[in-house]
Short mmCIF file of C-alpha atoms in Angstrom, two decimals:
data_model
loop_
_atom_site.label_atom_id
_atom_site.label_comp_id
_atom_site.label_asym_id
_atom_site.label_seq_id
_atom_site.Cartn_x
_atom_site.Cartn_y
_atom_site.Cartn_z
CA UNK A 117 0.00 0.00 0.00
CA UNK A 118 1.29 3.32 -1.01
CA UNK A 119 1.82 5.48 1.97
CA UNK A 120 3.53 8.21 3.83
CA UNK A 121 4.56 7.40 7.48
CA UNK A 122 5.77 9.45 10.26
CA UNK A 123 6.68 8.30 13.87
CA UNK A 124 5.90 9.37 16.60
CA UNK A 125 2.11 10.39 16.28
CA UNK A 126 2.10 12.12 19.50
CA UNK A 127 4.63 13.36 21.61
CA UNK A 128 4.76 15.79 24.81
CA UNK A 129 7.86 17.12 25.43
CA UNK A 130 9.76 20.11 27.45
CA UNK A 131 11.66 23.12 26.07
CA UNK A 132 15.09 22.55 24.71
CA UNK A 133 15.13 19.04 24.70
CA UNK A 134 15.99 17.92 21.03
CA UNK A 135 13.69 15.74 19.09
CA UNK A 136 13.33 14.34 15.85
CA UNK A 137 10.25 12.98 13.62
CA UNK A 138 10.61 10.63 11.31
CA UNK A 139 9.12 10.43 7.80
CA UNK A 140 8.97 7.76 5.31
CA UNK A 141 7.22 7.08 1.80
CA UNK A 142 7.15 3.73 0.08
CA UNK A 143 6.25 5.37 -3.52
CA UNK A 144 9.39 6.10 -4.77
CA UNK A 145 9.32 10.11 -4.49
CA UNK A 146 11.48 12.47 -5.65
CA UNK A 147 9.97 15.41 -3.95
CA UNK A 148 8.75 15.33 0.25
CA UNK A 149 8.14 18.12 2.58
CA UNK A 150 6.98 19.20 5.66
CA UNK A 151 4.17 21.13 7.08
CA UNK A 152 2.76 22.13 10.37
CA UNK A 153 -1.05 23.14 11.17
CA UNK A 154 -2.30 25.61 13.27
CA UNK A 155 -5.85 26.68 13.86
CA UNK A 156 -7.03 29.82 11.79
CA UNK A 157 -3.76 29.44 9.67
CA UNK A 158 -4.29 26.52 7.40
CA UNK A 159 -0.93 24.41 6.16
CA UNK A 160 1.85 26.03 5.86
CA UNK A 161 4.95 25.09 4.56
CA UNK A 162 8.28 24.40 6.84
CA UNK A 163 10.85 22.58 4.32
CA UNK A 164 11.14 20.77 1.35
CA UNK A 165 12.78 18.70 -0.78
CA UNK A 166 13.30 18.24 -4.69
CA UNK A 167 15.30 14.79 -4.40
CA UNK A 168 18.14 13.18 -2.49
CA UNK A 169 20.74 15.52 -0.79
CA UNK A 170 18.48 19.04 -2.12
CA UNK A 171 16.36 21.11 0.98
CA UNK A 172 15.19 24.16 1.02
CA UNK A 173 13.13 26.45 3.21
CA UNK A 174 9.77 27.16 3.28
CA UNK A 175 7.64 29.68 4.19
CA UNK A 176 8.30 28.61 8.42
CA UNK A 177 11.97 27.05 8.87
CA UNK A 178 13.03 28.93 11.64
CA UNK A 179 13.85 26.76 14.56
CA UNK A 180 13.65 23.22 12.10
CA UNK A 181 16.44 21.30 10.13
CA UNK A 182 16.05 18.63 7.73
CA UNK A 183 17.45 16.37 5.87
CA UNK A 184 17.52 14.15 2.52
CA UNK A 185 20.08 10.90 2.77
CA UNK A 186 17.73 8.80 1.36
CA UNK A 187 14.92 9.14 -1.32
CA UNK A 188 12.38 7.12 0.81
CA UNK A 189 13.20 9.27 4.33
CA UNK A 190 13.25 13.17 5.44
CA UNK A 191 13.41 13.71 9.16
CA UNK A 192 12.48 16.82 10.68
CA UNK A 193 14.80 18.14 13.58
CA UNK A 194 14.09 20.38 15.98
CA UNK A 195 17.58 21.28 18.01
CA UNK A 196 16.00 23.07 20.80
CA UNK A 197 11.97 23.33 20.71
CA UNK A 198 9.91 26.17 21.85
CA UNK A 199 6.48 26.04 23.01
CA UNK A 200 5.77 28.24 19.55
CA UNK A 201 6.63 24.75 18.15
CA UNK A 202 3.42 23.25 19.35
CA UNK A 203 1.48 21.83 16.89
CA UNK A 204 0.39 19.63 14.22
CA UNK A 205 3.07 18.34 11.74
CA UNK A 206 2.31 16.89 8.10
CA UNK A 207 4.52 15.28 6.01
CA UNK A 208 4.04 15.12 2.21
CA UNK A 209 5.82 13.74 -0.80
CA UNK A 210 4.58 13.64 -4.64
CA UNK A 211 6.31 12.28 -7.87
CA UNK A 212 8.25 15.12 -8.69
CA UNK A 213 8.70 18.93 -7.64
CA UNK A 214 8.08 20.29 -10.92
CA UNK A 215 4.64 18.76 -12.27
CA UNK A 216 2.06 20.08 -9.52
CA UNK A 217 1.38 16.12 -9.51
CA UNK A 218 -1.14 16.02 -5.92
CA UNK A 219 1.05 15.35 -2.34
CA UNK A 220 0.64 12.35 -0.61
CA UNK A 221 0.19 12.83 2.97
CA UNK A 222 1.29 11.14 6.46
CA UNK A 223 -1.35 10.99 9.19
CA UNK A 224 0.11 13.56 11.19
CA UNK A 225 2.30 14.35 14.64
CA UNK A 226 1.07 15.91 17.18
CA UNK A 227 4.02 17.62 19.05
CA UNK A 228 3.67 19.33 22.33
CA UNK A 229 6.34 21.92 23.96
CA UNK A 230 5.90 22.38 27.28
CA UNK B 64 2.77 36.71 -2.99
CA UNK B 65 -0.08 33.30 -3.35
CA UNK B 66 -3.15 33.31 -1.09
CA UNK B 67 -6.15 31.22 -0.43
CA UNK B 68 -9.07 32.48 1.16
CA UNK B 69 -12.13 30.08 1.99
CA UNK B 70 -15.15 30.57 4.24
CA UNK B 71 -15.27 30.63 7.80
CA UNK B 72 -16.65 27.17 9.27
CA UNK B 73 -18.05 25.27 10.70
CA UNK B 74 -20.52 24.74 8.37
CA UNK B 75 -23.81 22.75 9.71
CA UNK B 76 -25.82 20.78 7.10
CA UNK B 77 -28.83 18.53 7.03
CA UNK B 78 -27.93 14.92 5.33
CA UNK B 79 -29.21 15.40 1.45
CA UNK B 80 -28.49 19.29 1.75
CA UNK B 81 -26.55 21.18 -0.67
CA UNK B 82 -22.97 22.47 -0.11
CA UNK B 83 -20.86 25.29 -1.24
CA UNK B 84 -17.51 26.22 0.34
CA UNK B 85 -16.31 28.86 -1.13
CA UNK B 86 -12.73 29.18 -2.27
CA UNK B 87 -10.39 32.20 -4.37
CA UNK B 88 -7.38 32.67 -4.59
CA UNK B 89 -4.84 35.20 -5.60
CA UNK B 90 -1.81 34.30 -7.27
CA UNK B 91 0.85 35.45 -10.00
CA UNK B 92 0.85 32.66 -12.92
CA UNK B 93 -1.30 29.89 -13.54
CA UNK B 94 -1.74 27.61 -10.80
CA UNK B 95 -3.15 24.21 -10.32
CA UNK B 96 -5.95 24.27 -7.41
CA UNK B 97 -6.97 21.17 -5.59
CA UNK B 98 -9.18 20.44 -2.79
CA UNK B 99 -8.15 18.17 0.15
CA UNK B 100 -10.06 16.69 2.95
CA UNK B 101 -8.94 16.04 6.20
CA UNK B 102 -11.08 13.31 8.62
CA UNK B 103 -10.79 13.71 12.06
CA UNK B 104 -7.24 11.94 13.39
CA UNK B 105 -6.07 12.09 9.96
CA UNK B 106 -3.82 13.22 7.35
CA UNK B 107 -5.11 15.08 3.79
CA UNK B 108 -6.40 13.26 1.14
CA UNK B 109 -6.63 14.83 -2.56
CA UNK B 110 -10.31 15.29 -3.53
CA UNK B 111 -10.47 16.63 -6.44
CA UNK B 112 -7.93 18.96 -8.72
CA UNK B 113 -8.08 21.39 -11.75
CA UNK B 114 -5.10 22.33 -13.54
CA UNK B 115 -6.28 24.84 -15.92
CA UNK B 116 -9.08 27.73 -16.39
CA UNK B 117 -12.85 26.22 -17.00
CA UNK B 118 -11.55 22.77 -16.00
CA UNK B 119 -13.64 20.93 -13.80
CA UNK B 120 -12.33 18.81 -10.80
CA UNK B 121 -14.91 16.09 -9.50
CA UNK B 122 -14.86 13.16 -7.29
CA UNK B 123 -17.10 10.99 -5.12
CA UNK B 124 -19.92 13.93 -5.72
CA UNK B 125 -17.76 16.79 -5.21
CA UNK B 126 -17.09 19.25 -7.60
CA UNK B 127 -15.16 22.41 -8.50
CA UNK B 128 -14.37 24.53 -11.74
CA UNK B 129 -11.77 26.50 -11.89
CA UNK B 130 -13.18 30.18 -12.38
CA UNK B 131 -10.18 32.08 -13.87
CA UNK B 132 -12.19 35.16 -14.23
CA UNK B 133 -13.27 35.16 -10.82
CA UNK B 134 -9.84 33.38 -9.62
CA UNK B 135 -12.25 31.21 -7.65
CA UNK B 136 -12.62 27.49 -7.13
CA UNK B 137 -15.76 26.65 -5.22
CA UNK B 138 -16.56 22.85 -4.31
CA UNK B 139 -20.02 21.32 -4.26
CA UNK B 140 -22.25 18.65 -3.76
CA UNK B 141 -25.38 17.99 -4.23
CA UNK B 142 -26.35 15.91 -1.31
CA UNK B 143 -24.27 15.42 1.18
CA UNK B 144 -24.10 12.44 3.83
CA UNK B 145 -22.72 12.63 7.56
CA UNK B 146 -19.83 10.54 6.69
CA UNK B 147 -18.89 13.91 4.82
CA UNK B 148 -18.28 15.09 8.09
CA UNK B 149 -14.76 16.33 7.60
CA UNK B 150 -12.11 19.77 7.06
CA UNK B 151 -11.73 21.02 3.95
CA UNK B 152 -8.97 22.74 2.62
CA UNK B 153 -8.49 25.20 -1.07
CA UNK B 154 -4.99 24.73 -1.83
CA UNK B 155 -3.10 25.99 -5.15
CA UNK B 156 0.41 25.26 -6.47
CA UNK B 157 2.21 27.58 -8.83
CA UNK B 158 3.89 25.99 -11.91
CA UNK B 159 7.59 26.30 -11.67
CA UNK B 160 6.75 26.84 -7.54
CA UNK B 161 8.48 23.96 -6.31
CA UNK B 162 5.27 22.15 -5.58
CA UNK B 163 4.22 23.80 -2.67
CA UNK B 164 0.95 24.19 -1.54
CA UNK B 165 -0.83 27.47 -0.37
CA UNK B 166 -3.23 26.16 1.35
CA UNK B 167 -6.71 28.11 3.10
CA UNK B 168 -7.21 28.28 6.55
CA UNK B 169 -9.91 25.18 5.96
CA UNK B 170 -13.66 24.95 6.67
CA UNK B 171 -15.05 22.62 8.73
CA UNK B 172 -18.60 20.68 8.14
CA UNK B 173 -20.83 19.16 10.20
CA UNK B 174 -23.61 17.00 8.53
CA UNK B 175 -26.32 15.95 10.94
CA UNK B 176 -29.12 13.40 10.47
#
C-alpha cells in the first residue's frame, strides 16, 4: 500500500530538549516536505525537498532542520523546541517537484512543547 | 505573494443538503488548485484537482471549476451524507513553484441526520 509514514504520532515534550520525527514514503518520491497546522492558519509550509541531498526552506523554517540521505526518508529536527513549536506536523511527498502532480500525505504528529 | 481564502466554518448541514464552500485565490501565474479533505485523526487526502481555467475537478460527488475570471474554485455537492463530516482545505500550487501548496485556513462541516 502506497503510503507516507511518520513516527511518533504524539509526543509531549519540554523546552530545549531535542527531538526528531521521522518520515517515510514507500512510492518512490522524488519530492517530500513538511508542514505544520495551526488553527485559523491553514498548512503552511516548513521545508522541502526536490530529491536526495536538495532542501530548502519554506515559508516557516526557523527553529527546524532537515534532511535528505535517502529518497524514501526526510526527518524533521528540531535542536531546541519552543512552546511556539506546538502543533500539528504533516509530512508530504509527490512524484516530482516540478509537475504540480497532488502530495501524498502522512497521518500527522502531534508535538507538544511544554 | 499566493493566497487562499475560503469561508469561515463550521458549516452545519442537514444529510441530502446542498454544499458550497467557497474558495479564491490570488496568485501570480497559472496555478493548479486542488481540494483536500482532512477526517478527524487524519492526514489530507486529494479530492479533487483542476489544472487549468474552465476545468472541472470532481470526485465521489464533489465538484469544483476553476473560475479564472473570478480566480475562484468553489466545491459542491449535491447531497451530502454525515460521513462527509470532515475539514476542507483550497490549496493551489504555482507551476515552476516547487510544488508547494498554499493552502486556506480550511472549513469545517458538520452534517447531521
Amino acid at each position: 500500500e502506497a503510503q507516507v509514514t511518520q513516527n511518533p504520532r504524539y509526543l509531549i515534550t519540554v523546552t530545549g530538549k531535542k527531538l526528531t520525527v521521522t518520515c517515510s514514503q514507500n512510492m518512490n518520491h522524488e519530492y517530500m516536505s513538511w508542514y505544520r497546522q495551526d488553527p485559523g492558519l491553514g498548512l503552511r509550509q516548513i521545508y522541502y525537498s526536490m530529491n536526495v541531498e536538495v532542501t530548502d526552506k519554506g515559508d516557516v523554517p526557523e527553529g527546524y532542520k532537515v534532511s535528505r540521505k535517502e529518497k524514501r526518508n526526510f526527518p524533521l529536527i528540531l535542536e531546541s523546541p519552543s512552546p511556539n513549536q506546538t502543533s500539528l506536523y504533516f509530512c508530504a511527498s509527490s512524484f516530482d517537484g516540478y509537475s504540480n502532480q497532488p502530495q501524498h500525505f502522512g497521518d500527522g504528529t502531534r508535538l507538544s512543547i511544554l | 505573494g499566493d493566497s487562499v481564502t475560503q469561508m469561515e466554518g463550521p458549516v452545519t448541514l442537514s444529510e441530502e443538503a446542498f454544499l458550497t464552500i467557497n474558495c479564491t485565490y490570488t496568485a501570480t501565474g497559472y496555478p493548479s488548485l486542488f481540494w483536500y479533505v482532512q477526517y478527524p485523526g487524519e492526514g489530507l487526502q486529494l479530492l479533487l484537482k483542476a489544472t487549468k481555467a474552465d476545468d472541472k475537478g470532481s470526485n465521489k460527488g464533489f465538484e469544483a471549476t476553476y473560475r479564472k475570471e473570478t480566480t475562484s474554485f468553489h466545491l459542491e455537492k449535491g447531497s451530502v451524507q454525515v460521513s462527509d463530516s470532515a475539514v476542507y482545505f483550497c490549496a493551489l500550487s504555482e507551476t515552476g513553484g516547487g510544488n508547494k501548496l498554499t493552502f486556506g485556513t480550511g472549513t469545517q462541516l458538520k452534517v447531521e441526520l
